[in-house]
Amino acid sequence: MIQAGVIGATGYAGNELVRLLMQHPEVELKTVTSQRYIGKHFCDVYENYREINSLVCEEEDIEKMAEQCDVVFLALPHGVAAKKITKEILKKTVIIDFGADFRLQNADDYEKWYGLKHEGKELLKEAVYGLCELNREKIKNARLIANPGCYTTCSILSLTPLLAEGLAEKNSIIIDAKSGVSGAGRGLVTGSLYCEANESIKAYKVASHRHTPEIEEQLSYVSKQKITLSFTPHLTPMNRGILATCYATVKEGVTEKKVRDAYEKWFGKEYFVRITKEGVFPETRWVKGSNFLDIGFMVDERTNRIIVIGAIDNLVKGAAGQAVQNMNIIFGLEESTGLCHPPIFPG
Amino acid sequence: MIQAGVIGATGYAGNELVRLLMQHPEVELKTVTSQRYIGKHFCDVYENYREINSLVCEEEDIEKMAEQCDVVFLALPHGVAAKKITKEILKKTVIIDFGADFRLQNADDYEKWYGLKHEGKELLKEAVYGLCELNREKIKNARLIANPGCYTTCSILSLTPLLAEGLAEKNSIIIDAKSGVSGAGRGLVTGSLYCEANESIKAYKVASHRHTPEIEEQLSYVSKQKITLSFTPHLTPMNRGILATCYATVKEGVTEKKVRDAYEKWFGKEYFVRITKEGVFPETRWVKGSNFLDIGFMVDERTNRIIVIGAIDNLVKGAAGQAVQNMNIIFGLEESTGLCHPPIFPG
Amino acid sequence: MIQAGVIGATGYAGNELVRLLMQHPEVELKTVTSQRYIGKHFCDVYENYREINSLVCEEEDIEKMAEQCDVVFLALPHGVAAKKITKEILKKTVIIDFGADFRLQNADDYEKWYGLKHEGKELLKEAVYGLCELNREKIKNARLIANPGCYTTCSILSLTPLLAEGLAEKNSIIIDAKSGVSGAGRGLVTGSLYCEANESIKAYKVASHRHTPEIEEQLSYVSKQKITLSFTPHLTPMNRGILATCYATVKEGVTEKKVRDAYEKWFGKEYFVRITKEGVFPETRWVKGSNFLDIGFMVDERTNRIIVIGAIDNLVKGAAGQAVQNMNIIFGLEESTGLCHPPIFPG
Amino acid sequence: MIQAGVIGATGYAGNELVRLLMQHPEVELKTVTSQRYIGKHFCDVYENYREINSLVCEEEDIEKMAEQCDVVFLALPHGVAAKKITKEILKKTVIIDFGADFRLQNADDYEKWYGLKHEGKELLKEAVYGLCELNREKIKNARLIANPGCYTTCSILSLTPLLAEGLAEKNSIIIDAKSGVSGAGRGLVTGSLYCEANESIKAYKVASHRHTPEIEEQLSYVSKQKITLSFTPHLTPMNRGILATCYATVKEGVTEKKVRDAYEKWFGKEYFVRITKEGVFPETRWVKGSNFLDIGFMVDERTNRIIVIGAIDNLVKGAAGQAVQNMNIIFGLEESTGLCHPPIFPG
């Protein structure tokens, strides 16, 4: 059994990870930590675990956890992990970090978009960007996984075949993304109150969201050219889900058939990526509670554009599920182990 | 492997059953039938099953299914099952019926509350009311299970210890229940439209809901006296969940301690019944997606009343989950097999 | 024009009052105050007022407001108003208080249920409980109005004809009430977050909610006997609305006809109280955004009980609308002035 | 008083129109018609009108209504109005049509996008596209108003200053729009059920929605060049609201200042168009229940694009409110008469 620990388990992503690990046949969840709830039973913080989870929230002690655990998941605000993780720790345990600190290979981009000095630059080379479908080989031997953001997972994978196969104009990309409110976390801010988020939709961080450079960096890798794009996140009145509606100008001669071939080539054999039939488009309800990414697309000859739409559950494929998928790869398990739950509907 | 079939699989309860059976380690789901979608792939009706369920909706043929399946689940409107099921069929397969036809032992009550002639009276003696925590022994040898209704499961179990132990006045019981909209099914009625059910709460079928005699009959059995009670269902703007707020006048000398002892005696060892701590009350979010029933209570000395609150997921413990639990009992499996998923939150 | 001021304008009830006063043909809204947003434009706190409300949130100065305003509304946490209001102030202006401090004539009850010393006992005799349909005559000459709570308005009015006319057993009353989340206010607490309140229903403050003694006191007045009752509030996933499902045992010989006569006698001519037709029950969506209270009922001969259901918009008839109605009465205006907006649907 | 009639009053848009007309100081609502509810009281179809609206749904008779009414509003499926309206009728009454039949001046476009033969071509010249802020002068003398669609109102107005002032590249426009579920109407379709639309977001009619040619035609007029654009509507889990997130490539030298000047020039004096401050973006909650259109924008130098965001209430500015605004213009009233209600929040 893999011994696992979760630092920052009482946020929504940490909690979702606990739910998945509890159902994982090869994992023993040993330790959960929390800043706010030290000493409290986890099942008193999240009462869904009443009688089925007896863990107590501990104070974080990453050194000790590195000794005791085969893998430690970090679900912390950005800037914190970069200070905590050291080469010593990575010798003892595998770290899967939900935060942003090791996602951008370009530390300058990090410092510009996050407004923070990067305190763990020396580990950047060691970090592997844990987008499983693209980086599986590197992940196998990684000790430090930068688990991708929710918007980014959905956006990058939805656009990869298009850009990798050179089907779209590189500077034409616009991603209009919609997220459920759990993406904002469990922090106490007015905008996350029920009466504020309910019955309304809004864009936020227009042209300034921090997932932008992460998407650009990864899409630049897959397309082997520098990609600059527009990304607009929206807060949508639902608990879970991300829908990314992506627009790009297609190159001359690009047909729906060619696009489908590209997506089949890249993802036809991927368990967690499901390409919809022609004329059918993803909806977040069809992936809720699961690790699936659904992708659909349409080439619009009137405008010479393609519209690619991706849908994930932000807390699963966009956070905890992908983290487990990374763990499975690293520990040599079947990649879908513990992640085969069908989506729940109506959820 | 248990060979299973589902008749009426494209309603919400049928669909939930498919989701549970797909995850059940001892079941092979062979056949799903539908009236509305014959010939269509199940995953085109419920796209959450894209690529993970290749079944095609068939036309119902219960005779054939009885030959091929060890267990056949029926999720049909009331009145239909009573006509379809015969002794011959029960010789060949186990039937677990989601409908109301075999729930009331008293056929007169059935005819009065449902306004229908009962067309299967001769099978009533054979039918076992599938409330697992109360009827486990009878269920073991049953060939025909009347799977309880959603409101009734929550109400009966929440009140059983109180009444069985003689702690409450028998004619003092009021059940004020709140259900998510999936309880109304997938039929096309104006009241189930998003804009009609959203942002509103209402009572319906006041003093006339058909689950009333079912609750009364079962509570009369456990309390060994005739129980008549008030039951008011409410439509609540959420997908899933039932909360039953139950009121009763306590007999003299009944303390919170005595009540807790009674609930512990009845349910302390039940995996799927979770009794909350003093001062903590169930909420539907904590059971969503699971087969748990959470129960909490408080004795109010000011009014001499007890308030007992129960919460379930109407589609799981209130329908498909309990059906699987019944199947597990009949086929000699661990009762929680395939039903151990923790509730999903936020769900 | 009536010069008006609002203290505590940036909570949900205060904000709703601003919306109503802006549309009132006889009111000039001069001053709004806030603790949290001093110096900020009101339309930057609530952007629905962009370009149509130029007020700036001021620091509270009740003395100055008393000089400048004909009426001052207070929407503050309980305990605060009792300290602020003096006889001097009441000589200069009319006070309509949204808080609980002057609602209970029995100061002992206040101290017991609120756990606070009452700091304005000497004003209790002067305070009038502003339930307009019952206390209209007293309100006319009042200088200090204790504007009723949201649950209480709905519960008391729904039960008044029944109890005043002696149709129900006095100790048989149970009120099972459901409120939208705006009733919890705009404060930052985890339970008010979108992902916590969405897709779930729960009871809270079981047998201990502070509106209980308020309901009991007023129903004791109308029935001329001491009433003790059970009251259970529930948090419901919707922005606005209260539904009170009330249960009582009817006295011998009480028929639906007699009950209807009683309700017609009490409320047949009330503009803001609408009695539903036989077999029709209130739903919160039909009163949203309006000052109406809808009441429906059914006598259940099986159980000898009556079920009375009331529905209001908690922020209007349950707070700001009733406050305006009180102001209209005091200033000799038609009672419905500025309050005739039909409910908005779908809202 | 203006005598008014509404054909198709029992759909959501018709019902909203009734709500607005009931509050209009210069209108007497004489007649409402319905196909489905003939002979039924309007307040039994929409119970928010209990006791405040005594109209009975009549069978449609446009000839008779033309005799009796100064203005007749039509809220019917497309294709129907074109058959019903004649020159004779227009001599007797003003028609304001909520449908699509007279919106496109180009009948070929109509036949292509709607798949219908246009049965009222001879009236196209007479019809005025009722987008009040752009066509006010023509509307003054119109007898037949084609009331714009909800998506189109929001999209066209949000982009007009940009295109009319030549600030954006003409073929670079993408509109990603999100609508509340009331936009789908009250018809009984599975996708409009609560459990289907709740807790999910989806795109639909990708690259094929019929509002596309309407937006293109009008934007071509204002920009004096042929505009072809991408438009993607999304179904969002909320009752009301449209948010249009619009993208365009800006021409060289276009700054935020220049854009603001353009919007101020076009809309600075418009009562119903509110331009947000720099860094602030529209949200549908801030316009709910009102006739306002909020517009915000940002020039993104990284990508050379502008993002313009518009928000309306689809049932008000996107349907019934704009219809009343058109009526006000035609009858020489102050344009905002009966439309000055502030948005309701939380709504």
Coordinates of N, CA and C in Angstrom, one line a residue, chain C residues 280-346:
Chain C
V280 N -55.1 25.0 -3.4 CA -53.9 25.7 -3.9 C -53.1 26.1 -2.7
F281 N -51.8 26.0 -2.8 CA -51.0 26.4 -1.7 C -49.9 27.4 -2.1
P282 N -49.5 28.2 -1.2 CA -48.5 29.2 -1.6 C -47.1 28.6 -2.0
E283 N -46.4 29.3 -2.8 CA -45.0 29.0 -3.2 C -44.2 30.3 -3.1
T284 N -43.0 30.2 -2.7 CA -42.3 31.4 -2.5 C -42.1 32.2 -3.8
R285 N -42.0 31.5 -4.9 CA -41.8 32.2 -6.2 C -42.9 33.2 -6.5
W286 N -44.1 32.9 -6.0 CA -45.2 33.8 -6.4 C -45.3 35.1 -5.6
V287 N -44.4 35.2 -4.6 CA -44.4 36.5 -3.9 C -43.0 37.2 -4.0
K288 N -42.1 36.6 -4.7 CA -40.7 37.2 -4.8 C -40.7 38.6 -5.3
G289 N -40.0 39.4 -4.5 CA -39.8 40.8 -4.9 C -41.0 41.7 -4.4
S290 N -42.0 41.1 -3.8 CA -43.2 41.9 -3.4 C -43.4 41.8 -1.9
N291 N -44.4 42.6 -1.5 CA -44.8 42.7 -0.1 C -45.9 41.8 0.3
F292 N -46.3 40.9 -0.6 CA -47.4 40.0 -0.3 C -47.1 38.9 0.6
L293 N -48.1 38.5 1.4 CA -48.1 37.2 2.1 C -49.2 36.4 1.5
D294 N -48.8 35.2 1.0 CA -49.9 34.3 0.5 C -50.1 33.2 1.6
I295 N -51.4 32.9 1.8 CA -51.7 31.9 2.8 C -52.7 30.9 2.2
G296 N -52.4 29.6 2.4 CA -53.3 28.6 2.0 C -53.4 27.6 3.2
F297 N -54.5 26.8 3.2 CA -54.6 25.8 4.3 C -55.5 24.6 3.8
M298 N -55.4 23.6 4.7 CA -56.2 22.4 4.4 C -56.5 21.7 5.7
V299 N -57.7 21.3 5.9 CA -58.1 20.6 7.1 C -58.0 19.1 6.7
D300 N -57.3 18.4 7.5 CA -57.1 16.9 7.2 C -57.9 16.1 8.2
E301 N -59.0 15.6 7.7 CA -59.8 14.9 8.7 C -59.2 13.6 9.2
R302 N -58.4 13.0 8.4 CA -57.7 11.7 8.9 C -57.0 12.0 10.2
T303 N -56.3 13.1 10.3 CA -55.4 13.3 11.5 C -56.0 14.4 12.4
N304 N -57.1 15.0 12.0 CA -57.7 16.1 12.8 C -56.8 17.3 12.9
R305 N -56.0 17.4 11.9 CA -55.1 18.6 11.9 C -55.4 19.5 10.8
I306 N -55.0 20.8 11.0 CA -55.0 21.7 9.9 C -53.5 22.0 9.5
I307 N -53.3 22.1 8.2 CA -52.0 22.5 7.7 C -52.2 23.9 7.1
V308 N -51.5 24.9 7.7 CA -51.6 26.3 7.1 C -50.2 26.6 6.6
I309 N -50.2 27.1 5.4 CA -48.9 27.4 4.7 C -48.9 28.9 4.4
G310 N -47.8 29.6 4.8 CA -47.7 31.0 4.4 C -46.4 31.2 3.7
A311 N -46.4 32.1 2.7 CA -45.2 32.4 2.0 C -45.0 33.9 1.8
I312 N -43.7 34.4 2.1 CA -43.4 35.8 1.9 C -42.0 35.9 1.3
D313 N -41.7 37.1 0.8 CA -40.3 37.4 0.5 C -39.7 37.9 1.7
N314 N -38.7 37.2 2.3 CA -38.1 37.6 3.6 C -37.6 39.0 3.6
L315 N -37.1 39.5 2.5 CA -36.5 40.8 2.5 C -37.5 41.9 2.3
V316 N -38.7 41.5 1.8 CA -39.7 42.6 1.6 C -40.7 42.5 2.8
K317 N -41.8 41.7 2.7 CA -42.7 41.6 3.8 C -42.0 41.2 5.1
G318 N -40.9 40.5 5.0 CA -40.2 40.0 6.1 C -39.2 41.1 6.7
A319 N -39.1 42.2 6.0 CA -38.1 43.2 6.5 C -38.4 44.6 5.9
A320 N -37.8 44.9 4.7 CA -37.9 46.2 4.2 C -39.2 46.7 3.7
G321 N -40.0 45.8 3.2 CA -41.3 46.2 2.7 C -42.3 46.5 3.9
Q322 N -42.2 45.7 4.9 CA -43.0 45.9 6.0 C -42.6 47.2 6.7
A323 N -41.3 47.5 6.7 CA -40.8 48.8 7.3 C -41.4 50.0 6.5
V324 N -41.5 49.9 5.2 CA -42.1 50.9 4.4 C -43.6 51.0 4.7
Q325 N -44.2 49.8 4.8 CA -45.6 49.8 5.1 C -45.9 50.5 6.5
N326 N -45.0 50.3 7.5 CA -45.1 50.9 8.7 C -45.0 52.5 8.6
M327 N -44.0 52.9 7.8 CA -43.8 54.3 7.5 C -45.0 54.9 6.9
N328 N -45.6 54.2 5.9 CA -46.8 54.7 5.3 C -47.9 55.0 6.2
I329 N -48.1 54.0 7.2 CA -49.1 54.2 8.1 C -48.9 55.4 9.0
I330 N -47.7 55.5 9.5 CA -47.3 56.6 10.4 C -47.5 58.0 9.8
F331 N -47.1 58.0 8.5 CA -47.1 59.3 7.8 C -48.5 59.6 7.1
G332 N -49.4 58.7 7.4 CA -50.8 59.0 6.8 C -50.9 58.8 5.3
L333 N -50.0 58.0 4.8 CA -50.1 57.7 3.3 C -51.0 56.4 3.1
E334 N -51.4 56.3 1.9 CA -52.1 55.0 1.5 C -51.0 53.9 1.9
E335 N -51.5 52.8 2.5 CA -50.6 51.8 3.1 C -49.7 51.2 2.0
S336 N -50.2 51.1 0.8 CA -49.5 50.3 -0.2 C -48.6 51.3 -1.1
T337 N -48.5 52.5 -0.7 CA -47.7 53.5 -1.5 C -46.3 53.0 -1.7
G338 N -45.9 52.9 -2.9 CA -44.5 52.5 -3.2 C -44.3 51.0 -3.0
L339 N -45.3 50.2 -2.8 CA -45.2 48.8 -2.5 C -46.1 47.9 -3.4
C340 N -46.5 48.5 -4.5 CA -47.5 47.8 -5.4 C -46.8 47.0 -6.5
H341 N -45.5 46.9 -6.5 CA -44.9 46.1 -7.5 C -45.4 44.6 -7.5
P342 N -45.8 44.1 -8.6 CA -46.2 42.7 -8.7 C -44.9 41.9 -8.4
P343 N -45.1 40.7 -7.9 CA -43.9 39.8 -7.8 C -43.3 39.5 -9.1
I344 N -42.0 39.3 -9.1 CA -41.3 39.1 -10.4 C -41.1 37.6 -10.6
F345 N -41.5 37.1 -11.8 CA -41.4 35.6 -12.1 C -41.0 35.4 -13.5
P346 N -40.1 34.5 -13.9 CA -39.2 33.8 -12.9 C -38.2 34.8 -12.3

